[in-house]
CSV table of C-alpha atoms in Angstrom, one decimal:
chain,number,residue,atom,x,y,z
A,1,MET,CA,-79.2,-73.5,-57.5
A,2,LEU,CA,-80.6,-76.8,-56.3
A,3,LEU,CA,-79.6,-76.3,-52.7
A,4,LYS,CA,-80.9,-72.7,-52.7
A,5,GLN,CA,-84.3,-73.9,-53.9
A,6,ILE,CA,-84.4,-76.6,-51.3
A,7,ILE,CA,-83.4,-74.3,-48.5
A,8,LEU,CA,-85.8,-71.6,-49.6
A,9,LYS,CA,-88.6,-74.1,-49.8
A,10,SER,CA,-87.7,-75.4,-46.3
A,11,ILE,CA,-87.4,-71.9,-44.8
A,12,LYS,CA,-90.7,-70.9,-46.4
A,13,MET,CA,-92.5,-73.9,-44.9
A,14,SER,CA,-90.8,-73.7,-41.5
A,15,LYS,CA,-91.2,-69.9,-41.3
A,16,PHE,CA,-94.9,-70.0,-42.0
A,17,LEU,CA,-95.5,-72.9,-39.7
A,18,LEU,CA,-93.7,-71.2,-36.8
A,19,MET,CA,-94.8,-67.6,-37.5
A,20,LEU,CA,-98.4,-68.4,-38.1
A,21,LEU,CA,-98.8,-71.1,-35.4
A,22,PHE,CA,-99.5,-68.5,-32.7
A,23,SER,CA,-101.0,-65.9,-34.9
A,24,THR,CA,-103.5,-68.3,-36.5
A,25,ALA,CA,-104.6,-69.3,-33.0
A,26,MET,CA,-105.6,-65.7,-32.4
A,27,LEU,CA,-108.0,-65.7,-35.5
A,28,GLN,CA,-111.7,-66.1,-35.1
A,29,ALA,CA,-112.8,-69.8,-35.3
A,30,GLN,CA,-113.4,-70.6,-38.9
A,31,THR,CA,-117.0,-70.9,-40.2
A,32,VAL,CA,-118.0,-74.5,-41.0
A,33,VAL,CA,-119.9,-75.0,-44.2
A,34,GLU,CA,-122.0,-78.1,-45.0
A,35,PRO,CA,-122.5,-79.7,-48.4
A,36,ASP,CA,-125.9,-79.3,-50.1
A,37,SER,CA,-127.8,-82.1,-51.7
A,38,THR,CA,-125.5,-82.0,-54.7
A,39,GLY,CA,-122.5,-82.6,-52.6
A,40,VAL,CA,-121.1,-79.1,-53.1
A,41,ALA,CA,-120.2,-77.1,-50.0
A,42,LYS,CA,-122.1,-73.9,-49.4
A,43,SER,CA,-121.7,-71.0,-47.0
A,44,ASN,CA,-124.3,-70.2,-44.4
A,45,ASP,CA,-124.6,-66.4,-44.9
A,46,SER,CA,-126.0,-66.0,-41.5
A,47,LEU,CA,-122.7,-67.2,-40.0
A,48,VAL,CA,-120.5,-64.8,-42.0
A,49,VAL,CA,-119.8,-61.8,-39.8
A,50,LYS,CA,-119.1,-58.4,-41.4
A,51,GLN,CA,-115.6,-57.3,-40.6
A,52,THR,CA,-113.8,-54.0,-40.9
A,53,VAL,CA,-110.6,-54.7,-42.8
A,54,LYS,CA,-107.5,-52.5,-42.6
A,55,ARG,CA,-106.1,-51.3,-45.8
A,56,ASP,CA,-103.5,-53.7,-47.3
A,57,THR,CA,-100.3,-51.7,-47.4
A,58,LEU,CA,-98.7,-54.3,-49.7
A,59,LYS,CA,-101.4,-53.7,-52.3
A,60,PRO,CA,-100.8,-57.0,-54.1
A,61,PHE,CA,-104.2,-56.7,-56.0
A,62,LYS,CA,-105.9,-53.9,-57.9
A,63,ARG,CA,-109.0,-54.7,-55.8
A,64,TYR,CA,-110.2,-57.1,-53.2
A,65,LYS,CA,-113.5,-57.6,-51.3
A,66,ALA,CA,-113.8,-55.6,-48.1
A,67,GLU,CA,-115.7,-58.4,-46.5
A,68,GLY,CA,-116.9,-62.0,-47.2
A,69,VAL,CA,-115.4,-65.3,-48.1
A,70,SER,CA,-112.0,-65.6,-49.7
A,71,ALA,CA,-111.9,-69.4,-50.0
A,72,VAL,CA,-113.7,-72.6,-49.0
A,73,VAL,CA,-111.6,-75.7,-48.4
A,74,GLY,CA,-113.6,-78.8,-47.7
A,75,GLU,CA,-115.8,-77.8,-44.7
A,76,TYR,CA,-113.8,-74.8,-43.8
A,77,VAL,CA,-114.2,-71.1,-44.8
A,78,ILE,CA,-111.4,-68.6,-44.9
A,79,LEU,CA,-112.6,-65.0,-44.6
A,80,ASP,CA,-110.9,-61.9,-46.0
A,81,SER,CA,-110.7,-60.7,-42.4
A,82,ASP,CA,-108.7,-63.8,-41.4
A,83,ILE,CA,-105.8,-62.7,-43.7
A,84,ASP,CA,-105.9,-59.2,-42.3
A,85,LYS,CA,-105.9,-60.5,-38.8
A,86,ALA,CA,-102.9,-62.7,-39.6
A,87,TYR,CA,-101.0,-59.5,-40.7
A,88,VAL,CA,-102.1,-57.7,-37.5
A,89,GLU,CA,-101.0,-60.6,-35.3
A,90,MET,CA,-97.6,-60.9,-37.0
A,91,GLN,CA,-97.0,-57.2,-36.6
A,92,SER,CA,-98.0,-57.2,-32.9
A,93,GLN,CA,-95.4,-59.9,-32.3
A,94,GLY,CA,-92.7,-57.9,-34.0
A,95,MET,CA,-92.6,-60.0,-37.1
A,96,SER,CA,-91.8,-58.4,-40.5
A,97,ILE,CA,-94.6,-58.6,-43.1
A,98,GLU,CA,-92.7,-56.6,-45.7
A,99,ASP,CA,-92.1,-59.7,-47.9
A,100,ILE,CA,-95.2,-61.6,-47.1
A,101,THR,CA,-98.1,-61.2,-49.6
A,102,ARG,CA,-101.8,-61.9,-49.2
A,103,CYS,CA,-101.4,-64.7,-51.7
A,104,GLN,CA,-98.8,-66.4,-49.5
A,105,LEU,CA,-100.9,-66.0,-46.4
A,106,MET,CA,-103.9,-67.3,-48.3
A,107,GLY,CA,-101.9,-70.3,-49.4
A,108,LYS,CA,-100.8,-71.1,-45.9
A,109,LEU,CA,-104.3,-70.8,-44.5
A,110,MET,CA,-105.6,-73.1,-47.3
A,111,GLU,CA,-102.9,-75.6,-46.5
A,112,ASP,CA,-103.9,-75.6,-42.8
A,113,LYS,CA,-107.5,-76.1,-43.7
A,114,LEU,CA,-106.8,-78.9,-46.1
A,115,TYR,CA,-104.8,-80.8,-43.5
A,116,ALA,CA,-107.5,-80.2,-40.9
A,117,HIS,CA,-110.2,-81.4,-43.3
A,118,GLN,CA,-108.3,-84.5,-44.3
A,119,ALA,CA,-107.5,-85.2,-40.6
A,120,LYS,CA,-111.2,-85.5,-40.0
A,121,GLN,CA,-111.7,-87.7,-43.0
A,122,ASP,CA,-108.9,-90.0,-41.6
A,123,SER,CA,-110.6,-90.0,-38.2
A,124,ILE,CA,-107.6,-88.3,-36.4
A,125,LEU,CA,-108.9,-87.3,-33.0
A,126,VAL,CA,-107.7,-84.5,-30.7
A,127,PRO,CA,-109.0,-84.8,-27.1
A,128,ASP,CA,-110.7,-81.6,-25.9
A,129,ALA,CA,-108.7,-81.8,-22.7
A,130,GLU,CA,-105.5,-81.4,-24.6
A,131,ILE,CA,-106.8,-78.3,-26.4
A,132,ASN,CA,-108.1,-76.9,-23.2
A,133,GLY,CA,-104.6,-77.3,-21.7
A,134,MET,CA,-103.0,-75.5,-24.6
A,135,ILE,CA,-105.6,-72.7,-24.2
A,136,GLU,CA,-104.8,-72.3,-20.5
A,137,GLN,CA,-101.1,-72.0,-21.2
A,138,GLN,CA,-101.7,-69.4,-24.0
A,139,LEU,CA,-104.1,-67.4,-21.8
A,140,GLN,CA,-101.8,-67.4,-18.8
A,141,TYR,CA,-98.9,-66.2,-21.0
A,142,MET,CA,-101.1,-63.4,-22.4
A,143,ILE,CA,-102.3,-62.4,-18.9
A,144,SER,CA,-98.7,-62.3,-17.7
A,145,GLU,CA,-97.8,-60.0,-20.6
A,146,LEU,CA,-100.9,-57.7,-20.5
A,147,GLY,CA,-101.8,-57.8,-16.9
A,148,SER,CA,-105.4,-59.1,-16.7
A,149,GLU,CA,-108.1,-61.1,-18.5
A,150,GLU,CA,-110.0,-57.9,-19.3
A,151,LYS,CA,-106.9,-56.4,-21.0
A,152,VAL,CA,-106.4,-59.6,-23.0
A,153,ALA,CA,-110.0,-59.6,-24.2
A,154,GLU,CA,-109.7,-55.9,-25.1
A,155,TYR,CA,-106.4,-56.5,-27.0
A,156,TYR,CA,-108.0,-59.2,-29.1
A,157,ARG,CA,-111.2,-57.2,-29.6
A,158,LYS,CA,-113.4,-59.6,-27.7
A,159,ASP,CA,-116.3,-58.7,-25.3
A,160,ASN,CA,-115.0,-61.1,-22.7
A,161,ILE,CA,-112.5,-63.8,-22.0
A,162,ALA,CA,-115.1,-66.5,-22.6
A,163,SER,CA,-115.5,-65.3,-26.2
A,164,LEU,CA,-111.8,-65.4,-26.8
A,165,ARG,CA,-111.5,-68.8,-25.1
A,166,LYS,CA,-114.2,-70.2,-27.5
A,167,ASP,CA,-112.3,-68.8,-30.6
A,168,LEU,CA,-109.0,-70.1,-29.3
A,169,PHE,CA,-110.5,-73.6,-28.9
A,170,GLU,CA,-111.7,-73.8,-32.5
A,171,ALA,CA,-108.5,-72.3,-33.9
A,172,ASN,CA,-106.2,-74.5,-31.7
A,173,LYS,CA,-108.1,-77.7,-32.6
A,174,SER,CA,-107.8,-76.9,-36.3
A,175,ILE,CA,-104.1,-76.2,-36.0
A,176,LYS,CA,-103.5,-79.4,-34.0
A,177,LEU,CA,-105.4,-81.5,-36.5
A,178,ALA,CA,-103.4,-79.9,-39.3
A,179,SER,CA,-100.1,-80.7,-37.4
A,180,LEU,CA,-101.1,-84.3,-36.8
A,181,MET,CA,-102.1,-84.8,-40.4
A,182,GLN,CA,-98.8,-83.4,-41.7
A,183,GLN,CA,-96.9,-85.6,-39.2
A,184,LYS,CA,-98.8,-88.6,-40.5
A,185,VAL,CA,-97.9,-87.7,-44.1
A,186,ILE,CA,-94.2,-87.6,-43.5
A,187,GLU,CA,-93.8,-90.0,-40.5
A,188,LYS,CA,-92.3,-92.8,-42.7
A,189,VAL,CA,-90.1,-90.6,-44.9
A,190,GLU,CA,-86.5,-91.6,-44.5
A,191,VAL,CA,-83.3,-91.0,-46.4
A,192,THR,CA,-80.6,-93.6,-47.1
A,193,PRO,CA,-76.9,-92.8,-46.9
A,194,GLU,CA,-76.7,-93.1,-50.7
A,195,GLU,CA,-79.5,-90.5,-51.0
A,196,VAL,CA,-77.6,-88.2,-48.7
A,197,ARG,CA,-74.5,-88.6,-50.7
A,198,THR,CA,-76.3,-88.0,-54.0
A,199,PHE,CA,-78.0,-85.0,-52.6
A,200,PHE,CA,-74.7,-83.4,-51.4
A,201,PHE,CA,-72.6,-84.0,-54.4
A,202,SER,CA,-75.3,-82.8,-56.8
A,203,ILE,CA,-74.8,-79.3,-55.3
A,204,PRO,CA,-72.1,-77.3,-57.2
A,205,GLU,CA,-69.2,-76.7,-54.9
A,206,ASP,CA,-69.5,-73.0,-55.0
A,207,GLU,CA,-73.1,-73.2,-53.9
A,208,ARG,CA,-72.6,-75.5,-50.9
A,209,PRO,CA,-73.9,-74.0,-47.7
A,210,VAL,CA,-71.8,-72.3,-45.1
A,211,PHE,CA,-72.5,-73.5,-41.6
A,212,GLY,CA,-72.3,-70.8,-38.9
A,213,ALA,CA,-70.2,-70.9,-35.7
A,214,GLU,CA,-71.6,-73.2,-33.0
A,215,ILE,CA,-70.7,-74.1,-29.5
A,216,GLU,CA,-71.4,-76.7,-26.9
A,217,ILE,CA,-72.0,-75.5,-23.4
A,218,ALA,CA,-72.2,-76.9,-19.8
A,219,GLN,CA,-73.5,-75.3,-16.7
A,220,LEU,CA,-73.1,-75.6,-12.9
A,221,VAL,CA,-76.0,-74.3,-10.8
A,222,ILE,CA,-76.1,-73.5,-7.1
A,223,ASP,CA,-79.5,-72.7,-5.5
A,224,PRO,CA,-79.4,-70.7,-2.3
A,225,GLU,CA,-80.7,-73.0,0.4
A,226,VAL,CA,-84.3,-72.6,1.5
A,227,THR,CA,-84.3,-73.2,5.3
A,228,LYS,CA,-86.8,-75.3,7.2
A,229,LYS,CA,-87.7,-72.1,9.1
A,230,ALA,CA,-88.6,-70.3,5.9
A,231,ILE,CA,-90.7,-73.3,4.7
A,232,ASP,CA,-92.5,-73.5,8.0
A,233,GLU,CA,-93.3,-69.8,7.9
A,234,VAL,CA,-95.0,-70.3,4.5
A,235,ILE,CA,-96.9,-73.3,5.6
A,236,ASP,CA,-98.1,-71.5,8.7
A,237,LYS,CA,-99.4,-68.6,6.6
A,238,LEU,CA,-101.2,-70.9,4.2
A,239,ASN,CA,-102.7,-72.8,7.2
A,240,ALA,CA,-103.9,-69.6,8.7
A,241,MET,CA,-105.6,-68.6,5.4
A,242,ARG,CA,-107.2,-72.0,5.2
A,243,ALA,CA,-108.6,-71.8,8.7
A,244,ASP,CA,-109.9,-68.3,8.1
A,245,VAL,CA,-111.8,-69.6,5.0
A,246,LEU,CA,-113.2,-72.8,6.7
A,247,ASP,CA,-113.9,-71.5,10.2
A,248,ASN,CA,-114.8,-67.8,9.5
A,249,GLY,CA,-116.2,-68.0,6.0
A,250,SER,CA,-113.6,-65.6,4.6
A,251,SER,CA,-113.3,-65.4,0.8
A,252,PHE,CA,-110.7,-67.7,-0.7
A,253,SER,CA,-110.8,-65.5,-3.8
A,254,THR,CA,-109.8,-62.4,-1.8
A,255,LYS,CA,-107.0,-64.3,-0.2
A,256,ALA,CA,-105.7,-65.2,-3.7
A,257,VAL,CA,-105.9,-61.6,-4.9
A,258,LEU,CA,-104.0,-60.3,-1.8
A,259,TYR,CA,-101.4,-63.0,-1.3
A,260,SER,CA,-100.9,-65.4,-4.2
A,261,LYS,CA,-97.7,-65.1,-6.1
A,262,ASP,CA,-99.1,-66.6,-9.3
A,263,PRO,CA,-99.2,-63.8,-11.9
A,264,GLY,CA,-101.5,-65.9,-14.1
A,265,SER,CA,-104.4,-66.2,-11.6
A,266,ALA,CA,-104.0,-63.9,-8.7
A,267,SER,CA,-105.9,-61.0,-10.3
A,268,LYS,CA,-108.9,-63.4,-10.8
A,269,GLY,CA,-108.9,-64.8,-7.3
A,270,GLY,CA,-106.7,-67.7,-8.1
A,271,LEU,CA,-109.2,-69.2,-10.5
A,272,TYR,CA,-108.3,-71.9,-13.1
A,273,THR,CA,-111.2,-73.5,-14.9
A,274,GLY,CA,-111.5,-76.8,-16.8
A,275,VAL,CA,-108.7,-78.6,-15.1
A,276,THR,CA,-108.6,-82.3,-16.2
A,277,ARG,CA,-106.4,-85.2,-15.4
A,278,ASP,CA,-104.6,-84.8,-18.7
A,279,SER,CA,-104.0,-81.0,-18.3
A,280,PRO,CA,-100.4,-79.9,-18.2
A,281,TRP,CA,-100.4,-79.1,-14.5
A,282,ALA,CA,-98.0,-80.4,-11.9
A,283,LYS,CA,-99.0,-83.9,-10.7
A,284,GLU,CA,-99.4,-82.7,-7.1
A,285,PHE,CA,-101.7,-79.9,-8.2
A,286,LYS,CA,-104.0,-82.4,-10.1
A,287,ASP,CA,-103.9,-84.9,-7.3
A,288,GLN,CA,-105.3,-82.3,-4.9
A,289,ALA,CA,-107.9,-81.0,-7.5
A,290,PHE,CA,-109.4,-84.5,-8.0
A,291,SER,CA,-109.2,-85.6,-4.3
A,292,LEU,CA,-111.4,-82.9,-2.9
A,293,LEU,CA,-115.2,-82.3,-2.9
A,294,GLU,CA,-116.8,-79.0,-3.9
A,295,GLY,CA,-116.1,-76.3,-1.3
A,296,GLU,CA,-113.2,-78.2,0.3
A,297,VAL,CA,-109.8,-76.6,0.8
A,298,SER,CA,-106.6,-78.6,0.7
A,299,GLU,CA,-103.8,-78.7,3.2
A,300,PRO,CA,-100.7,-76.9,2.1
A,301,PHE,CA,-98.8,-78.8,-0.5
A,302,GLU,CA,-95.6,-78.3,-2.6
A,303,THR,CA,-95.0,-78.4,-6.3
A,304,GLU,CA,-92.0,-77.4,-8.4
A,305,PHE,CA,-93.4,-73.9,-8.4
A,306,GLY,CA,-93.8,-73.3,-4.7
A,307,TRP,CA,-96.3,-74.0,-1.9
A,308,HIS,CA,-100.1,-74.0,-2.5
A,309,ILE,CA,-103.5,-74.3,-0.9
A,310,LEU,CA,-106.3,-75.3,-3.3
A,311,TYR,CA,-110.1,-74.7,-3.2
A,312,VAL,CA,-112.4,-76.8,-5.4
A,313,GLU,CA,-115.1,-74.4,-6.7
A,314,LYS,CA,-116.9,-76.6,-9.2
A,315,ILE,CA,-116.8,-80.2,-10.4
A,316,ARG,CA,-118.2,-80.7,-13.9
A,317,GLY,CA,-117.8,-84.4,-14.8
A,318,GLN,CA,-114.2,-84.9,-15.7
A,319,GLU,CA,-113.3,-81.2,-15.3
A,320,VAL,CA,-112.8,-79.2,-12.2
A,321,ASP,CA,-112.7,-75.5,-11.6
A,322,VAL,CA,-110.3,-74.6,-8.8
A,323,ARG,CA,-108.8,-71.6,-7.0
A,324,HIS,CA,-105.3,-71.6,-5.4
A,325,VAL,CA,-102.9,-69.5,-3.5
A,326,LEU,CA,-99.2,-69.8,-4.4
A,327,MET,CA,-96.5,-68.7,-2.0
A,328,PHE,CA,-92.7,-69.0,-2.0
A,329,PRO,CA,-90.4,-69.4,1.1
A,330,GLU,CA,-88.1,-66.4,1.4
A,331,VAL,CA,-84.4,-67.0,0.9
A,332,SER,CA,-82.3,-65.4,3.6
A,333,GLN,CA,-79.3,-63.2,2.9
A,334,LYS,CA,-77.2,-65.8,4.8
A,335,SER,CA,-78.3,-68.5,2.3
A,336,ILE,CA,-77.5,-66.3,-0.6
A,337,GLU,CA,-74.0,-65.5,0.8
A,338,ALA,CA,-73.4,-69.2,1.4
A,339,ALA,CA,-74.3,-70.1,-2.2
A,340,GLN,CA,-72.1,-67.3,-3.5
A,341,ALA,CA,-69.1,-68.7,-1.5
A,342,GLU,CA,-69.8,-72.2,-2.7
A,343,ILE,CA,-69.9,-71.4,-6.4
A,344,GLU,CA,-66.8,-69.1,-6.1
A,345,ASP,CA,-64.9,-72.0,-4.6
A,346,LEU,CA,-66.0,-74.4,-7.3
A,347,LYS,CA,-65.1,-71.9,-10.0
A,348,THR,CA,-61.6,-71.5,-8.5
A,349,LYS,CA,-61.1,-75.3,-8.4
A,350,VAL,CA,-62.2,-75.8,-12.0
A,351,SER,CA,-60.1,-72.8,-13.3
A,352,SER,CA,-57.0,-74.1,-11.4
A,353,GLY,CA,-57.4,-77.6,-12.8
A,354,GLU,CA,-58.0,-79.1,-9.3
A,355,THR,CA,-61.2,-80.7,-10.7
A,356,THR,CA,-63.0,-80.7,-14.1
A,357,PHE,CA,-66.1,-78.7,-14.8
A,358,ALA,CA,-68.0,-81.9,-15.6
A,359,GLU,CA,-67.0,-83.6,-12.3
A,360,ALA,CA,-67.9,-80.5,-10.3
A,361,ALA,CA,-71.3,-80.3,-12.0
A,362,ARG,CA,-72.0,-84.0,-11.4
A,363,LYS,CA,-71.2,-83.7,-7.7
A,364,PHE,CA,-72.5,-80.2,-6.8
A,365,SER,CA,-74.9,-78.8,-9.4
A,366,ASP,CA,-78.5,-78.3,-8.2
A,367,ASP,CA,-79.9,-78.6,-11.7
A,368,LYS,CA,-81.4,-82.1,-11.9
A,369,GLU,CA,-81.8,-82.1,-15.7
A,370,THR,CA,-78.1,-81.5,-16.5
A,371,ARG,CA,-75.9,-82.5,-13.6
A,372,ASN,CA,-75.8,-86.3,-14.5
A,373,ASN,CA,-74.4,-85.3,-17.9
A,374,GLY,CA,-71.7,-83.1,-16.5
A,375,GLY,CA,-73.8,-80.0,-16.9
A,376,GLN,CA,-74.1,-80.3,-20.6
A,377,LEU,CA,-76.9,-78.2,-22.1
A,378,ILE,CA,-79.3,-79.6,-24.7
A,379,ASN,CA,-80.6,-77.2,-27.5
A,380,PRO,CA,-84.4,-77.2,-27.1
A,381,VAL,CA,-84.9,-76.5,-30.8
A,382,ASN,CA,-83.2,-79.6,-32.2
A,383,PHE,CA,-82.3,-81.6,-29.1
A,384,ASP,CA,-78.7,-81.5,-30.1
A,385,THR,CA,-75.8,-80.3,-27.9
A,386,LYS,CA,-74.8,-77.6,-30.4
A,387,PHE,CA,-76.0,-74.0,-30.2
A,388,ASP,CA,-75.8,-71.5,-33.1
A,389,LEU,CA,-74.3,-68.4,-31.5
A,390,THR,CA,-76.5,-66.1,-33.6
A,391,LYS,CA,-79.7,-67.8,-32.5
A,392,MET,CA,-79.0,-68.3,-28.8
A,393,ASP,CA,-80.9,-66.8,-25.9
A,394,PRO,CA,-79.3,-63.3,-25.5
A,395,THR,CA,-78.8,-63.9,-21.7
A,396,LEU,CA,-76.9,-67.1,-22.4
A,397,SER,CA,-75.0,-65.8,-25.4
A,398,ALA,CA,-73.7,-62.8,-23.4
A,399,GLN,CA,-72.1,-65.1,-20.9
A,400,VAL,CA,-70.3,-67.3,-23.4
A,401,TYR,CA,-69.7,-65.3,-26.5
A,402,ASN,CA,-66.1,-64.4,-25.8
A,403,LEU,CA,-65.1,-67.6,-24.0
A,404,LYS,CA,-62.5,-70.0,-25.4
A,405,GLU,CA,-62.9,-73.8,-25.2
A,406,GLY,CA,-62.5,-74.8,-21.5
A,407,GLU,CA,-62.8,-71.3,-20.1
A,408,VAL,CA,-65.3,-70.6,-17.3
A,409,SER,CA,-67.7,-67.7,-17.3
A,410,GLU,CA,-68.2,-65.2,-14.6
A,411,ILE,CA,-70.7,-66.1,-11.9
A,412,PHE,CA,-74.1,-64.7,-12.7
A,413,THR,CA,-77.6,-64.8,-11.3
A,414,ASP,CA,-80.5,-66.4,-13.3
A,415,ARG,CA,-84.2,-66.3,-12.5
A,416,ASP,CA,-86.7,-69.0,-13.4
A,417,ARG,CA,-90.4,-68.5,-14.3
A,418,THR,CA,-91.3,-68.5,-10.6
A,419,GLY,CA,-88.9,-65.7,-9.8
A,420,LYS,CA,-86.5,-68.1,-7.9
A,421,SER,CA,-82.9,-67.0,-8.2
A,422,SER,CA,-79.9,-69.4,-8.9
A,423,LEU,CA,-76.2,-68.8,-9.2
A,424,LYS,CA,-74.5,-70.2,-12.3
A,425,ILE,CA,-71.3,-70.6,-14.1
A,426,LEU,CA,-70.9,-71.8,-17.7
A,427,THR,CA,-68.1,-73.3,-19.8
A,428,VAL,CA,-67.6,-73.8,-23.5
A,429,THR,CA,-66.9,-77.5,-24.0
A,430,LYS,CA,-66.5,-77.4,-27.8
A,431,LYS,CA,-66.3,-74.7,-30.5
A,432,TYR,CA,-67.1,-75.1,-34.1
A,433,GLU,CA,-65.9,-72.3,-36.4
A,434,GLU,CA,-67.9,-71.1,-39.4
A,435,HIS,CA,-67.1,-73.3,-42.4
A,436,LYS,CA,-68.3,-74.5,-45.8
A,437,ALA,CA,-70.2,-77.8,-45.6
A,438,ASP,CA,-68.0,-80.8,-45.4
A,439,TYR,CA,-69.6,-84.2,-46.3
A,440,ALA,CA,-67.7,-86.1,-43.6
A,441,LYS,CA,-67.7,-83.5,-40.8
A,442,ASP,CA,-71.3,-82.3,-41.4
A,443,TYR,CA,-73.0,-85.5,-42.4
A,444,GLU,CA,-75.8,-85.2,-39.9
A,445,ARG,CA,-76.7,-81.6,-40.9
A,446,ILE,CA,-76.5,-82.5,-44.6
A,447,LYS,CA,-78.7,-85.5,-43.9
A,448,GLN,CA,-81.3,-83.2,-42.4
A,449,LEU,CA,-81.3,-81.0,-45.5
A,450,ALA,CA,-81.7,-84.1,-47.7
A,451,LEU,CA,-84.5,-85.4,-45.5
A,452,ARG,CA,-86.2,-82.0,-45.6
A,453,GLU,CA,-86.1,-82.0,-49.4
A,454,LYS,CA,-87.6,-85.4,-49.6
A,455,GLN,CA,-90.3,-84.5,-47.0
A,456,ILE,CA,-91.2,-81.4,-49.0
A,457,ASN,CA,-91.6,-83.5,-52.2
A,458,VAL,CA,-93.8,-86.0,-50.4
A,459,ILE,CA,-95.9,-83.2,-48.9
A,460,ASN,CA,-96.3,-81.4,-52.2
A,461,LYS,CA,-97.3,-84.7,-53.9
A,462,TRP,CA,-99.9,-85.5,-51.1
A,463,GLN,CA,-101.2,-82.0,-51.2
A,464,ASN,CA,-101.9,-81.9,-54.9
A,465,GLU,CA,-103.5,-85.3,-54.8
A,466,LYS,CA,-105.9,-84.2,-52.0
A,467,ILE,CA,-106.6,-80.9,-53.7
A,468,LYS,CA,-108.0,-82.9,-56.6
A,469,ASP,CA,-110.4,-84.8,-54.3
A,470,THR,CA,-111.5,-81.9,-52.1
A,471,TYR,CA,-114.1,-79.2,-52.8
A,472,ILE,CA,-112.2,-75.9,-53.1
A,473,SER,CA,-113.6,-72.6,-54.1
A,474,ILE,CA,-111.3,-69.5,-54.3
A,475,ASN,CA,-112.6,-65.9,-54.7
A,476,GLU,CA,-111.8,-64.2,-58.0
A,477,ASP,CA,-109.6,-61.7,-56.2
A,478,TYR,CA,-107.1,-64.5,-55.7
A,479,GLN,CA,-107.3,-66.2,-59.1
A,480,ASP,CA,-104.1,-64.5,-60.2
A,481,CYS,CA,-102.0,-65.8,-57.2
A,482,GLU,CA,-99.1,-68.1,-57.9
A,483,PHE,CA,-99.7,-70.7,-55.2
A,484,SER,CA,-97.2,-73.4,-54.4
A,485,GLY,CA,-99.9,-76.0,-54.8
A,486,ASN,CA,-102.5,-76.5,-57.6
A,487,TRP,CA,-105.2,-74.8,-55.6
A,488,LEU,CA,-106.8,-73.2,-58.7
A,489,LYS,CA,-107.0,-76.7,-60.3
A,490,LYS,CA,-105.7,-75.5,-63.6
């Protein structure tokens, strides 16, 4: 039972952190309460907005308030509507809420606020520029999914995108503070080999975990050549647009709407606001943004996403509002056929044993991140080389699911986020069949379980200590909840 408890605790913590990270960011910014002269926090009633709350289909309580404050943690308020919004957001993203109660969501929201509150007490700072960069990425993803800023604002029941941006800022900052505080709590937690051994052998043999099938994969990528002629044609088009704006007073915004291939900004005239030197934009993009004066238009320049021209609309201290037009050189049919012939030849040589897959990838693959390592892919979840077959990207899984070790996949076309197509082949470099945990073979995975147990214990201890020292008020509707921490201070 020990391992089951540890795994359940670990899954519970990880599940809530991952599932609620995005959905919490969609909530309204939390109301801040200030202590009165007695040092007890109080709510400013004028700041509490009446919310229409959807019926709780889980019905965990006999009754609950239709509006108002559910809890106060330090200087943060949690509203009843925040819990309902969390349910709505989780459902909108296809997450199951069947086994998630209001008590559990309340507990998670209180944990987040406790971390954020303590982060402020410990003077942990998060630069506004970093939060603004996160918001831009979130908004661009939403716009790409829903089609326009107006549709995004409507989806999240906001009057305009500026209102949503403000709420996202407060929510993202709170989440980031909570994340940094949690990292600080566990940053020095380590496990010794003896602790790993004790952990593993304390688990009854019939309760030891079964690790699923895993594979290691390598890839070889061939990009159809973009000819100089195609590049020159794009540069000429961008130069013509630039000249029309500068010489004839044409609207840069209109050019972006008509010609830009950037789905995140084309519909709003290529506009990106609040660009800073720390923003997660391509270096070349930021270099242009901060080298021009207001009203100037850049020469055409290249980033990993394509070719651009950029217009500086407004300079506000260390932030710049810009517009840009993004275009891609067209790949000719001749280039596609040449790439197809090249990868077919490489596949034949690897399959016949004339060369190894790793050697072919090192010499010929166009993917800079993997070619020096013989094409070996790294799992972005745990930065290991192993992939769980049941958790892989469906596109990737479909290509390798039935391959044996050393076999090469069929040639397939893959498209990146800019729409650029590449030709690929994959191979399975190593297969690990499903098996019961073995101390010697699975030491690293067992070590991670042992470390997670120790981290959970440290976090629980820290949390209960801080709960004692933090002002916490929980509405009577939640007094019967069985929280994982001593939130009710019983």
